[in-house]
Amino acid sequence: MELLRQKYDNDYAKNYVGEQGYGRNIASLKSLEKSPIGQTPIKDITKDQMEKYLQSLTRYSENVIKKMYRQVVLAYEIAVRKEILNRNLMDSEDLRRPRSSKKTKKVTGLTLEEQKKFLETLEDYREPSGRNEYKDQLLIELYSGMRMGEINALKPEDIDLEKGIVHVKRTVSRGLEYRVFIKEGTKTYTGIRDIPVSSILRPVLEKVLREYEENPNPMGLLFYDEYKNDVIDTNQVNCYFGRVLEKAGVAHRGQHALRHTFATRCIEADVPPLVLKTWLGHRDIHITLDTYADVFENMHNSAIEKVEKYADMIDRSQRHEEE
């Protein structure tokens, strides 16, 4: 535990990681500390103890397993470099990273029918007095594909309606002790991007800008929690989204489904994958293709029809020239 904490503290002090990354590292460290190997000096841990620990991780998600396994491997690498150990126990072929026994939960977008029900319900939905409403954020996510953290971090100067562009520059993040704060920069380096303003998104942004001018807040954010006098956390919007879906009679799923809905509608409208990658802020085209593989798969039939129509057009054109 001391080896890892020293590593994380040094990286944070030297700005190799920000508060968000440091907070995640410390949270993972606390989880490791509760395990049997977290209470045992590294030189005293046996192969059998490590095997039992790795087997115990299978009940977690793949992401959690990757983080915990990476921590253990890092601790052993440091211990060898510091000559605390003569050999790296994690080099053993038997101590491979375990796989999760949980089924991967795939977030899917709304169908056209579900989207219709959601929008109809959202228009009339009212929260009890003393609660925030997040209609505009949900509409922006549905019509732009932005992540909710990016939406809640928007400022008026990020919206350029004259050029028809939204500048995505920052996001809402969590730091030490789960502190919510505005982080300059986005989830990935490609997340900093410009998104075109569609005709359906424009009126939502115009409304939000008007309301901000009428009631600006101390942080200069387009969206702000007046009751808590603080930044809006994505979890707050998630709970609101769940209540709207329940009212609409649509199967419950995370608010991130609206981002997937935007991407699905784009694919159905033949937006090229590379363009969609840029709009979504994915760091790699393979992420876009893998995430929406099922949607692309469903477009095969319509795609071959377009090829056939194009081939027929060429054939008719050639016959016309021969005549």
XYZ file of C-alpha atoms in Angstrom:
323
model
C 0.000 0.000 0.000
C 2.839 2.405 0.881
C 4.565 1.804 -2.469
C 1.448 2.660 -4.444
C 0.452 5.628 -2.307
C 3.914 7.140 -2.654
C 3.724 6.658 -6.431
C 0.283 8.283 -6.678
C 1.242 11.174 -4.377
C 4.390 11.893 -6.412
C 2.530 11.774 -9.728
C -0.085 14.188 -8.380
C 2.499 16.550 -6.892
C 4.397 16.690 -10.203
C 1.194 17.200 -12.256
C 1.459 13.905 -14.117
C -2.169 13.338 -13.091
C -4.871 15.818 -12.162
C -7.251 15.741 -9.234
C -9.683 13.496 -11.097
C -7.074 10.831 -11.864
C -5.527 11.084 -8.418
C -8.949 10.694 -6.804
C -9.625 7.538 -8.850
C -6.234 6.091 -7.913
C -6.795 6.696 -4.202
C -10.296 5.191 -4.380
C -8.886 2.046 -6.021
C -6.133 1.954 -3.408
C -8.684 2.006 -0.586
C -10.462 -0.938 -2.183
C -7.208 -2.884 -2.425
C -6.410 -2.022 1.176
C -9.528 -3.868 2.369
C -8.395 -7.119 0.740
C -6.187 -9.747 2.474
C -3.173 -8.905 0.298
C -3.652 -5.229 1.092
C -2.905 -6.006 4.741
C 0.172 -8.120 3.997
C 3.736 -6.902 3.293
C 4.469 -7.447 -0.399
C 7.476 -9.693 0.277
C 5.281 -12.034 2.361
C 2.490 -12.535 -0.177
C 2.477 -16.071 -1.544
C 1.396 -17.171 -4.991
C -1.617 -18.953 -3.504
C -2.722 -15.778 -1.708
C -2.415 -13.780 -4.914
C -4.359 -16.422 -6.839
C -7.204 -16.278 -4.312
C -7.259 -12.479 -4.516
C -7.425 -12.513 -8.313
C -10.234 -15.080 -8.224
C -12.163 -12.827 -5.848
C -12.139 -10.039 -8.454
C -14.273 -11.973 -10.929
C -17.458 -10.651 -9.281
C -16.606 -7.114 -10.393
C -16.960 -5.492 -13.816
C -14.192 -5.691 -16.419
C -13.250 -2.053 -15.836
C -12.840 -2.544 -12.083
C -10.823 -5.731 -12.611
C -8.470 -3.938 -15.005
C -7.862 -1.152 -12.482
C -7.249 -3.491 -9.548
C -5.008 -5.848 -11.517
C -3.016 -2.921 -12.909
C -2.438 -1.651 -9.364
C -1.063 -4.990 -8.200
C 1.240 -5.282 -11.221
C 2.473 -1.727 -10.661
C 3.223 -2.403 -6.988
C 5.376 -5.417 -7.880
C 7.241 -3.507 -10.590
C 8.081 -0.767 -8.076
C 9.129 -3.322 -5.453
C 11.552 -4.979 -7.891
C 13.019 -1.621 -8.948
C 13.522 -0.684 -5.300
C 15.128 -4.108 -4.701
C 12.548 -4.984 -2.076
C 11.921 -8.141 -4.115
C 14.312 -10.236 -6.189
C 11.633 -11.394 -8.595
C 8.243 -10.227 -9.780
C 5.534 -12.620 -8.639
C 3.164 -11.193 -11.269
C 5.421 -12.462 -14.069
C 4.004 -15.922 -13.444
C 1.859 -17.160 -16.338
C -0.637 -18.557 -13.838
C -1.437 -15.118 -12.400
C -3.194 -13.681 -15.415
C -5.786 -10.938 -15.171
C -9.137 -12.578 -14.350
C -12.292 -12.062 -16.373
C -15.557 -10.764 -15.004
C -18.376 -13.186 -14.352
C -20.818 -10.331 -14.924
C -22.576 -9.968 -18.231
C -21.574 -6.809 -20.046
C -24.385 -4.284 -19.902
C -24.766 -2.719 -23.306
C -26.269 0.759 -23.334
C -28.597 1.047 -26.301
C -30.235 4.059 -27.847
C -33.970 4.684 -27.918
C -35.979 3.322 -30.796
C -37.936 5.835 -32.850
C -41.106 4.890 -30.963
C -39.368 5.205 -27.584
C -37.852 8.522 -28.603
C -41.318 9.815 -29.527
C -42.774 8.728 -26.162
C -39.818 10.234 -24.295
C -40.115 13.629 -26.008
C -43.874 13.787 -25.522
C -43.518 12.988 -21.820
C -40.577 15.334 -21.319
C -42.525 18.272 -22.744
C -45.248 17.996 -20.095
C -43.175 16.592 -17.230
C -43.065 18.699 -14.064
C -40.958 18.099 -10.940
C -42.255 18.921 -7.444
C -41.326 22.315 -6.023
C -37.732 22.481 -4.777
C -36.334 20.125 -7.408
C -34.251 20.982 -10.445
C -35.424 20.160 -13.946
C -32.974 19.030 -16.609
C -35.072 19.089 -19.786
C -32.702 21.292 -21.755
C -29.639 19.187 -20.916
C -31.416 16.013 -22.037
C -32.502 17.637 -25.302
C -28.979 18.889 -25.979
C -27.587 15.389 -25.429
C -30.228 13.879 -27.711
C -29.614 16.432 -30.481
C -25.816 16.738 -30.245
C -24.437 13.522 -28.745
C -22.440 15.450 -26.140
C -21.651 13.737 -22.858
C -23.696 15.034 -19.930
C -20.573 16.176 -18.074
C -19.641 18.273 -21.118
C -23.139 19.770 -21.293
C -23.209 20.741 -17.620
C -19.831 22.460 -18.057
C -20.955 24.681 -20.965
C -20.578 28.448 -20.730
C -22.326 31.091 -22.890
C -19.133 31.813 -24.817
C -18.991 28.160 -25.916
C -22.125 28.645 -28.040
C -21.520 30.388 -31.372
C -24.915 30.503 -33.054
C -23.659 32.818 -35.779
C -21.219 30.164 -36.987
C -23.503 27.339 -35.890
C -20.947 25.690 -33.587
C -20.735 24.451 -29.996
C -17.188 24.488 -28.599
C -16.658 21.545 -26.224
C -13.760 22.495 -23.942
C -14.381 21.157 -20.442
C -16.384 18.666 -18.415
C -17.800 18.093 -14.940
C -15.569 15.717 -13.033
C -15.104 14.164 -9.585
C -11.990 14.653 -7.514
C -10.881 13.862 -3.990
C -13.632 12.787 -1.600
C -15.960 12.757 -4.625
C -15.799 16.538 -4.944
C -17.624 17.692 -8.078
C -15.753 20.340 -10.069
C -15.310 21.771 -13.559
C -12.297 20.274 -15.306
C -10.688 22.157 -18.162
C -10.373 19.605 -20.932
C -12.615 16.621 -21.600
C -12.696 12.872 -20.996
C -10.210 12.267 -23.828
C -7.881 14.592 -25.730
C -10.096 14.232 -28.803
C -13.050 15.297 -26.663
C -12.082 18.934 -27.187
C -13.975 19.576 -30.390
C -16.500 21.689 -32.281
C -19.985 20.306 -32.840
C -22.297 21.689 -35.558
C -25.608 23.183 -34.413
C -28.475 21.473 -36.216
C -31.805 23.166 -36.876
C -33.425 21.036 -34.156
C -30.696 21.887 -31.601
C -30.649 25.649 -32.287
C -33.934 26.612 -30.543
C -32.894 24.710 -27.414
C -29.587 26.601 -27.259
C -31.322 29.927 -27.942
C -33.679 29.283 -25.013
C -30.826 28.340 -22.695
C -28.852 31.478 -23.608
C -31.885 33.724 -23.035
C -32.504 32.202 -19.615
C -28.847 32.632 -18.655
C -28.922 36.336 -19.601
C -31.986 36.755 -17.389
C -30.459 34.870 -14.467
C -26.638 34.513 -14.609
C -24.892 32.470 -11.907
C -21.565 33.030 -10.084
C -19.740 30.289 -11.993
C -20.769 31.535 -15.436
C -22.252 28.145 -16.373
C -25.284 27.707 -18.594
C -26.557 25.059 -16.180
C -26.244 25.541 -12.423
C -27.840 24.064 -9.291
C -29.458 27.086 -7.640
C -30.613 25.041 -4.658
C -27.165 23.669 -3.760
C -25.320 26.681 -5.190
C -23.016 24.270 -6.988
C -22.160 22.454 -10.205
C -24.740 19.961 -11.519
C -23.587 16.371 -11.247
C -24.434 13.800 -13.932
C -26.047 11.557 -11.307
C -28.679 14.230 -10.670
C -29.633 14.235 -14.348
C -29.639 10.424 -14.417
C -32.249 10.250 -11.654
C -34.416 12.818 -13.436
C -34.092 10.933 -16.733
C -35.166 7.714 -15.014
C -38.328 9.358 -13.679
C -39.210 10.687 -17.137
C -38.715 7.247 -18.730
C -40.887 5.640 -16.060
C -43.627 8.178 -16.727
C -43.294 7.529 -20.478
C -43.494 3.772 -20.022
C -40.080 3.258 -21.600
C -37.643 0.643 -20.250
C -35.254 2.246 -17.765
C -31.674 2.812 -18.861
C -28.903 5.294 -18.095
C -29.125 8.836 -19.425
C -26.094 8.012 -21.620
C -28.681 6.277 -23.827
C -29.505 9.670 -25.339
C -25.943 9.988 -26.647
C -26.359 6.528 -28.190
C -29.710 7.605 -29.625
C -28.064 10.571 -31.340
C -25.377 8.305 -32.802
C -27.978 5.767 -33.946
C -30.031 8.415 -35.752
C -26.817 9.713 -37.389
C -25.912 6.239 -38.670
C -29.450 5.761 -39.953
C -29.063 9.097 -41.784
C -25.824 7.862 -43.429
C -23.459 10.159 -41.522
C -19.952 8.764 -42.286
C -18.311 6.976 -39.302
C -15.290 9.332 -39.354
C -17.566 12.359 -39.061
C -19.535 10.709 -36.246
C -16.266 9.885 -34.464
C -15.366 13.586 -34.449
C -18.785 14.713 -33.251
C -18.779 12.181 -30.406
C -15.187 12.927 -29.380
C -13.981 9.323 -29.664
C -10.206 8.987 -29.640
C -10.245 6.136 -32.165
C -12.503 5.203 -35.077
C -12.566 1.619 -33.773
C -14.399 2.822 -30.653
C -17.117 4.278 -32.864
C -17.343 1.165 -35.029
C -17.303 -1.256 -32.078
C -19.770 0.714 -29.935
C -22.345 0.931 -32.694
C -21.531 -2.316 -34.503
C -25.114 -3.564 -34.184
C -26.488 -0.348 -35.692
C -24.064 -0.530 -38.626
C -25.020 -4.187 -39.046
C -28.690 -3.263 -39.341
C -27.864 -0.805 -42.117
C -26.576 -3.545 -44.459
C -29.887 -4.039 -46.280
C -30.450 -0.348 -46.980
C -26.806 0.002 -48.034
C -27.024 -2.708 -50.685
C -30.234 -1.124 -52.003
C -28.326 2.131 -52.500
C -25.541 0.306 -54.324
C -28.106 -1.362 -56.580
C -29.802 1.976 -57.335
C -26.456 3.572 -58.097
C -25.430 0.688 -60.380
C -28.796 0.885 -62.141
C -28.357 4.636 -62.649
C -24.914 4.072 -64.232
C -26.293 1.313 -66.446
C -29.171 3.504 -67.672
C -26.769 6.370 -68.306
C -24.483 4.168 -70.412
C -27.404 2.818 -72.463
C -28.591 6.358 -73.088
C -25.155 7.356 -74.384
C -25.072 4.322 -76.739
C -28.456 5.262 -78.176
